[in-house]
mmCIF file of C-alpha atoms in Angstrom:
data_model
loop_
_atom_site.group_PDB
_atom_site.id
_atom_site.type_symbol
_atom_site.label_atom_id
_atom_site.label_comp_id
_atom_site.label_asym_id
_atom_site.label_seq_id
_atom_site.Cartn_x
_atom_site.Cartn_y
_atom_site.Cartn_z
ATOM 1 C CA MET A 153 -70.044 66.494 -33.907
ATOM 2 C CA LYS A 154 -69.058 63.785 -36.058
ATOM 3 C CA LYS A 155 -65.683 64.496 -37.805
ATOM 4 C CA TYR A 156 -64.197 63.643 -41.389
ATOM 5 C CA LEU A 157 -61.423 63.325 -44.040
ATOM 6 C CA SER A 158 -62.746 64.895 -46.934
ATOM 7 C CA PRO A 159 -60.063 63.761 -49.705
ATOM 8 C CA SER A 160 -60.145 66.195 -52.877
ATOM 9 C CA MET A 161 -60.512 64.349 -56.209
ATOM 10 C CA LEU A 162 -59.020 67.566 -57.928
ATOM 11 C CA SER A 163 -55.615 65.382 -56.787
ATOM 12 C CA ALA A 164 -56.947 62.073 -58.368
ATOM 13 C CA ASP A 165 -55.825 60.399 -61.526
ATOM 14 C CA PHE A 166 -58.827 60.843 -63.751
ATOM 15 C CA THR A 167 -57.921 57.892 -66.138
ATOM 16 C CA LYS A 168 -58.774 55.844 -63.260
ATOM 17 C CA VAL A 169 -61.050 57.860 -60.831
ATOM 18 C CA GLY A 170 -63.874 55.409 -60.366
ATOM 19 C CA GLU A 171 -61.394 53.030 -59.091
ATOM 20 C CA GLN A 172 -59.693 55.586 -56.962
ATOM 21 C CA LEU A 173 -62.817 56.270 -55.402
ATOM 22 C CA LYS A 174 -63.682 53.202 -54.546
ATOM 23 C CA ILE A 175 -60.531 52.612 -52.972
ATOM 24 C CA ILE A 176 -61.079 55.684 -50.587
ATOM 25 C CA GLU A 177 -64.619 54.217 -49.982
ATOM 26 C CA ASN A 178 -63.581 50.409 -49.152
ATOM 27 C CA ALA A 179 -60.951 52.349 -46.703
ATOM 28 C CA GLY A 180 -63.892 53.165 -44.838
ATOM 29 C CA ASN A 181 -63.857 57.089 -45.522
ATOM 30 C CA GLU A 182 -67.509 58.470 -45.841
ATOM 31 C CA MET A 183 -66.855 61.913 -47.801
ATOM 32 C CA LEU A 184 -65.548 63.330 -51.030
ATOM 33 C CA HIS A 185 -64.551 66.984 -51.506
ATOM 34 C CA VAL A 186 -65.118 67.810 -55.219
ATOM 35 C CA ASP A 187 -64.292 71.289 -56.575
ATOM 36 C CA ILE A 188 -65.954 73.350 -59.182
ATOM 37 C CA MET A 189 -63.691 76.228 -60.733
ATOM 38 C CA ASP A 190 -64.566 78.624 -63.199
ATOM 39 C CA GLY A 191 -61.932 80.228 -64.441
ATOM 40 C CA MET A 192 -63.013 83.612 -63.351
ATOM 41 C CA PHE A 193 -63.397 83.646 -59.665
ATOM 42 C CA VAL A 194 -60.280 81.092 -59.181
ATOM 43 C CA PRO A 195 -57.482 81.192 -62.779
ATOM 44 C CA SER A 196 -58.265 77.398 -62.869
ATOM 45 C CA ILE A 197 -61.262 75.544 -64.741
ATOM 46 C CA SER A 198 -61.796 72.311 -63.410
ATOM 47 C CA PHE A 199 -64.682 70.494 -63.986
ATOM 48 C CA GLY A 200 -68.362 70.581 -64.086
ATOM 49 C CA MET A 201 -71.514 69.046 -63.291
ATOM 50 C CA PRO A 202 -71.369 66.367 -66.096
ATOM 51 C CA VAL A 203 -68.180 64.968 -64.399
ATOM 52 C CA VAL A 204 -70.035 65.058 -61.132
ATOM 53 C CA GLU A 205 -72.781 63.259 -61.921
ATOM 54 C CA SER A 206 -71.028 60.717 -63.887
ATOM 55 C CA ILE A 207 -69.156 59.580 -60.734
ATOM 56 C CA ARG A 208 -72.318 59.788 -58.474
ATOM 57 C CA PRO A 209 -72.862 56.482 -58.881
ATOM 58 C CA CYS A 210 -69.548 55.174 -58.474
ATOM 59 C CA THR A 211 -69.585 55.891 -54.671
ATOM 60 C CA ASP A 212 -71.978 56.533 -51.377
ATOM 61 C CA MET A 213 -69.960 58.774 -49.866
ATOM 62 C CA ILE A 214 -71.055 62.566 -49.003
ATOM 63 C CA PHE A 215 -70.246 65.156 -51.873
ATOM 64 C CA ASP A 216 -69.304 68.037 -50.715
ATOM 65 C CA VAL A 217 -68.848 70.296 -53.806
ATOM 66 C CA HIS A 218 -67.018 73.412 -53.410
ATOM 67 C CA MET A 219 -68.175 76.406 -55.877
ATOM 68 C CA MET A 220 -65.207 78.520 -56.868
ATOM 69 C CA VAL A 221 -67.292 80.189 -59.144
ATOM 70 C CA VAL A 222 -68.421 83.643 -59.539
ATOM 71 C CA ASP A 223 -72.075 84.227 -58.945
ATOM 72 C CA PRO A 224 -72.842 80.695 -57.967
ATOM 73 C CA GLU A 225 -76.440 81.197 -57.467
ATOM 74 C CA ARG A 226 -76.937 80.430 -61.265
ATOM 75 C CA TYR A 227 -75.786 76.559 -60.619
ATOM 76 C CA ILE A 228 -77.560 75.663 -57.334
ATOM 77 C CA GLU A 229 -80.302 73.341 -58.703
ATOM 78 C CA VAL A 230 -78.248 71.793 -61.781
ATOM 79 C CA VAL A 231 -75.012 71.066 -58.832
ATOM 80 C CA ARG A 232 -77.772 69.504 -56.298
ATOM 81 C CA LYS A 233 -79.189 67.257 -59.465
ATOM 82 C CA SER A 234 -75.629 66.416 -60.506
ATOM 83 C CA GLY A 235 -75.215 64.452 -56.736
ATOM 84 C CA ALA A 236 -74.046 67.037 -54.468
ATOM 85 C CA ASP A 237 -74.953 66.485 -50.547
ATOM 86 C CA ILE A 238 -73.024 69.705 -49.510
ATOM 87 C CA ILE A 239 -72.686 73.126 -51.420
ATOM 88 C CA SER A 240 -70.523 75.959 -50.514
ATOM 89 C CA ILE A 241 -70.336 79.096 -51.895
ATOM 90 C CA HIS A 242 -67.311 81.483 -51.573
ATOM 91 C CA VAL A 243 -68.279 84.858 -49.564
ATOM 92 C CA GLU A 244 -66.205 86.762 -51.692
ATOM 93 C CA ALA A 245 -68.114 85.370 -55.429
ATOM 94 C CA CYS A 246 -71.718 85.709 -54.403
ATOM 95 C CA LYS A 247 -73.588 88.955 -54.249
ATOM 96 C CA ASN A 248 -76.895 87.672 -52.706
ATOM 97 C CA ILE A 249 -75.065 85.729 -50.029
ATOM 98 C CA ILE A 250 -78.328 84.648 -47.794
ATOM 99 C CA ASP A 251 -80.784 84.030 -50.764
ATOM 100 C CA THR A 252 -78.004 81.862 -52.426
ATOM 101 C CA LEU A 253 -77.730 79.928 -48.979
ATOM 102 C CA LEU A 254 -81.251 79.698 -48.309
ATOM 103 C CA LYS A 255 -81.759 78.730 -51.885
ATOM 104 C CA ILE A 256 -79.036 75.374 -51.439
ATOM 105 C CA ARG A 257 -81.236 74.384 -48.628
ATOM 106 C CA GLU A 258 -84.530 74.576 -50.466
ATOM 107 C CA THR A 259 -82.906 72.088 -53.085
ATOM 108 C CA GLY A 260 -82.116 69.489 -50.050
ATOM 109 C CA ALA A 261 -78.540 69.957 -50.009
ATOM 110 C CA LYS A 262 -76.487 71.409 -46.871
ATOM 111 C CA PRO A 263 -75.983 75.048 -47.535
ATOM 112 C CA ALA A 264 -71.920 76.069 -46.613
ATOM 113 C CA ILE A 265 -70.233 79.253 -47.117
ATOM 114 C CA ALA A 266 -66.137 79.136 -48.033
ATOM 115 C CA ILE A 267 -63.614 82.434 -47.126
ATOM 116 C CA ASN A 268 -60.293 83.100 -48.991
ATOM 117 C CA PRO A 269 -57.016 83.486 -46.808
ATOM 118 C CA GLU A 270 -57.063 87.364 -47.280
ATOM 119 C CA THR A 271 -61.252 87.640 -45.964
ATOM 120 C CA PRO A 272 -60.971 88.788 -42.483
ATOM 121 C CA MET A 273 -63.140 86.109 -40.936
ATOM 122 C CA ASP A 274 -65.539 88.457 -38.983
ATOM 123 C CA THR A 275 -67.273 88.774 -43.176
ATOM 124 C CA LEU A 276 -68.564 85.680 -42.374
ATOM 125 C CA ARG A 277 -70.744 86.972 -39.098
ATOM 126 C CA PRO A 278 -73.811 87.556 -40.931
ATOM 127 C CA TYR A 279 -74.066 84.307 -42.919
ATOM 128 C CA LEU A 280 -73.115 81.688 -40.045
ATOM 129 C CA GLN A 281 -76.490 81.172 -38.696
ATOM 130 C CA TYR A 282 -78.038 79.870 -42.134
ATOM 131 C CA VAL A 283 -75.010 77.359 -42.941
ATOM 132 C CA ASP A 284 -74.298 73.798 -41.790
ATOM 133 C CA GLU A 285 -70.352 74.141 -42.754
ATOM 134 C CA VAL A 286 -67.977 76.747 -43.064
ATOM 135 C CA VAL A 287 -64.656 76.400 -45.099
ATOM 136 C CA VAL A 288 -61.267 77.667 -44.289
ATOM 137 C CA MET A 289 -59.374 77.858 -47.088
ATOM 138 C CA SER A 290 -55.342 77.799 -45.959
ATOM 139 C CA VAL A 291 -54.248 78.329 -49.356
ATOM 140 C CA HIS A 292 -54.991 80.031 -52.145
ATOM 141 C CA PRO A 293 -57.890 78.659 -53.702
ATOM 142 C CA GLY A 294 -57.392 77.346 -57.597
ATOM 143 C CA PHE A 295 -54.642 74.987 -57.150
ATOM 144 C CA GLY A 296 -53.444 71.834 -55.662
ATOM 145 C CA GLY A 297 -50.213 71.394 -54.156
ATOM 146 C CA GLN A 298 -49.835 74.296 -52.255
ATOM 147 C CA SER A 299 -48.217 74.885 -48.703
ATOM 148 C CA PHE A 300 -50.590 75.293 -45.600
ATOM 149 C CA ILE A 301 -50.501 79.366 -45.214
ATOM 150 C CA GLU A 302 -49.523 79.367 -40.774
ATOM 151 C CA GLU A 303 -51.641 82.133 -40.171
ATOM 152 C CA SER A 304 -54.631 79.594 -41.049
ATOM 153 C CA PHE A 305 -54.555 78.155 -37.864
ATOM 154 C CA GLU A 306 -55.214 81.363 -35.798
ATOM 155 C CA ARG A 307 -57.934 81.644 -38.534
ATOM 156 C CA ILE A 308 -59.524 78.603 -37.717
ATOM 157 C CA CYS A 309 -59.402 79.188 -33.831
ATOM 158 C CA GLU A 310 -61.192 82.463 -34.304
ATOM 159 C CA LEU A 311 -63.782 80.607 -36.179
ATOM 160 C CA ASP A 312 -64.017 78.180 -33.604
ATOM 161 C CA ARG A 313 -64.661 81.062 -30.817
ATOM 162 C CA MET A 314 -67.181 82.821 -33.026
ATOM 163 C CA ARG A 315 -68.779 79.404 -33.843
ATOM 164 C CA LYS A 316 -68.964 79.376 -29.428
ATOM 165 C CA ASP A 317 -69.946 82.691 -28.677
ATOM 166 C CA LEU A 318 -72.732 82.549 -30.940
ATOM 167 C CA GLY A 319 -74.202 79.110 -29.663
ATOM 168 C CA LEU A 320 -73.944 77.867 -33.363
ATOM 169 C CA SER A 321 -73.204 74.131 -34.268
ATOM 170 C CA PHE A 322 -71.610 74.370 -38.190
ATOM 171 C CA ALA A 323 -69.165 72.420 -38.897
ATOM 172 C CA ILE A 324 -65.707 73.923 -39.962
ATOM 173 C CA GLU A 325 -63.918 72.138 -42.769
ATOM 174 C CA VAL A 326 -60.176 73.029 -43.870
ATOM 175 C CA ASP A 327 -59.587 73.046 -47.314
ATOM 176 C CA GLY A 328 -55.453 73.392 -48.098
ATOM 177 C CA GLY A 329 -51.839 71.992 -47.730
ATOM 178 C CA ILE A 330 -52.933 69.294 -45.280
ATOM 179 C CA LYS A 331 -50.875 66.621 -44.568
ATOM 180 C CA LEU A 332 -50.110 63.891 -41.938
ATOM 181 C CA ASP A 333 -47.418 65.862 -40.430
ATOM 182 C CA ASN A 334 -49.906 69.335 -39.695
ATOM 183 C CA VAL A 335 -53.576 67.653 -39.291
ATOM 184 C CA GLU A 336 -53.461 67.396 -35.981
ATOM 185 C CA LYS A 337 -52.766 70.686 -35.074
ATOM 186 C CA VAL A 338 -55.719 71.655 -37.421
ATOM 187 C CA LEU A 339 -58.127 69.452 -35.617
ATOM 188 C CA LYS A 340 -57.135 71.071 -32.260
ATOM 189 C CA CYS A 341 -57.678 74.688 -33.465
ATOM 190 C CA GLY A 342 -61.507 73.111 -33.707
ATOM 191 C CA ALA A 343 -61.663 72.071 -37.438
ATOM 192 C CA ASP A 344 -64.176 69.040 -37.797
ATOM 193 C CA ILE A 345 -63.687 68.162 -41.703
ATOM 194 C CA ILE A 346 -59.886 67.849 -43.314
ATOM 195 C CA VAL A 347 -59.822 68.829 -47.075
ATOM 196 C CA ALA A 348 -56.425 66.381 -48.106
ATOM 197 C CA GLY A 349 -55.634 66.388 -52.017
ATOM 198 C CA SER A 350 -52.013 64.837 -52.881
ATOM 199 C CA ALA A 351 -51.432 63.559 -49.232
ATOM 200 C CA VAL A 352 -54.475 61.571 -50.012
ATOM 201 C CA PHE A 353 -53.645 60.346 -53.751
ATOM 202 C CA LYS A 354 -50.016 59.946 -53.747
ATOM 203 C CA ASP A 355 -49.015 56.602 -53.371
ATOM 204 C CA ASP A 356 -51.014 53.950 -51.417
ATOM 205 C CA ILE A 357 -54.411 55.866 -51.045
ATOM 206 C CA ALA A 358 -56.033 53.260 -48.987
ATOM 207 C CA ASP A 359 -53.048 53.726 -46.139
ATOM 208 C CA ASN A 360 -53.255 57.276 -46.649
ATOM 209 C CA VAL A 361 -57.002 57.223 -46.038
ATOM 210 C CA ARG A 362 -56.429 55.089 -42.877
ATOM 211 C CA LYS A 363 -53.705 57.216 -41.227
ATOM 212 C CA PHE A 364 -55.591 60.366 -41.855
ATOM 213 C CA ASN A 365 -58.602 59.016 -40.040
ATOM 214 C CA GLU A 366 -56.903 57.127 -37.389
ATOM 215 C CA ILE A 367 -55.462 60.843 -36.359
ATOM 216 C CA ILE A 368 -58.880 62.146 -36.923
ATOM 217 C CA SER A 369 -60.642 59.541 -34.754
ATOM 218 C CA ARG A 370 -58.607 60.893 -31.779
ATOM 219 C CA TYR A 371 -60.803 64.255 -31.783
#
């Protein structure tokens, strides 16, 4: 399975976000993580579909849109139209999970499901056959710059074992607190997509992207 770095746009400098996305893409990166937060499921409010739509022409990267939103089924079509290629919903925030995942696929986007650090991994089991990707939150969702929760390593390994036991091929994405000094351990646990925010957008963006992708390419 192909592995990706998915830099989190939440950590970008929004006075020059188009320029920074070009730097990431020109450094050889293929995916961008876009967090939509509603101020209800998580305390923060980030940005909505008009922002996603406005940056879509700036880059050809895959838009991996993470919906930290209550009742995300209300927004699936408009998120897809704004430019999302992958749409992840939270198992804790959606009333009709299977219907919503099917709805995402019907739009032409790839369906994904995200899980918070406190939620047992077994909660995902009924939905795994419907998704192309599972997002394991390794921090508490809603804020950038948090430290990686150490228990997440075992949670990633558990999900990888579940994937093998069920004979499924969904990608495992890990989101939160990943830096150059712990990304290799995350990959060894079975991760396929690495979300990194401040570790990419701080200082030399292109150099950070290259360093992450050099490590990821070994797996």
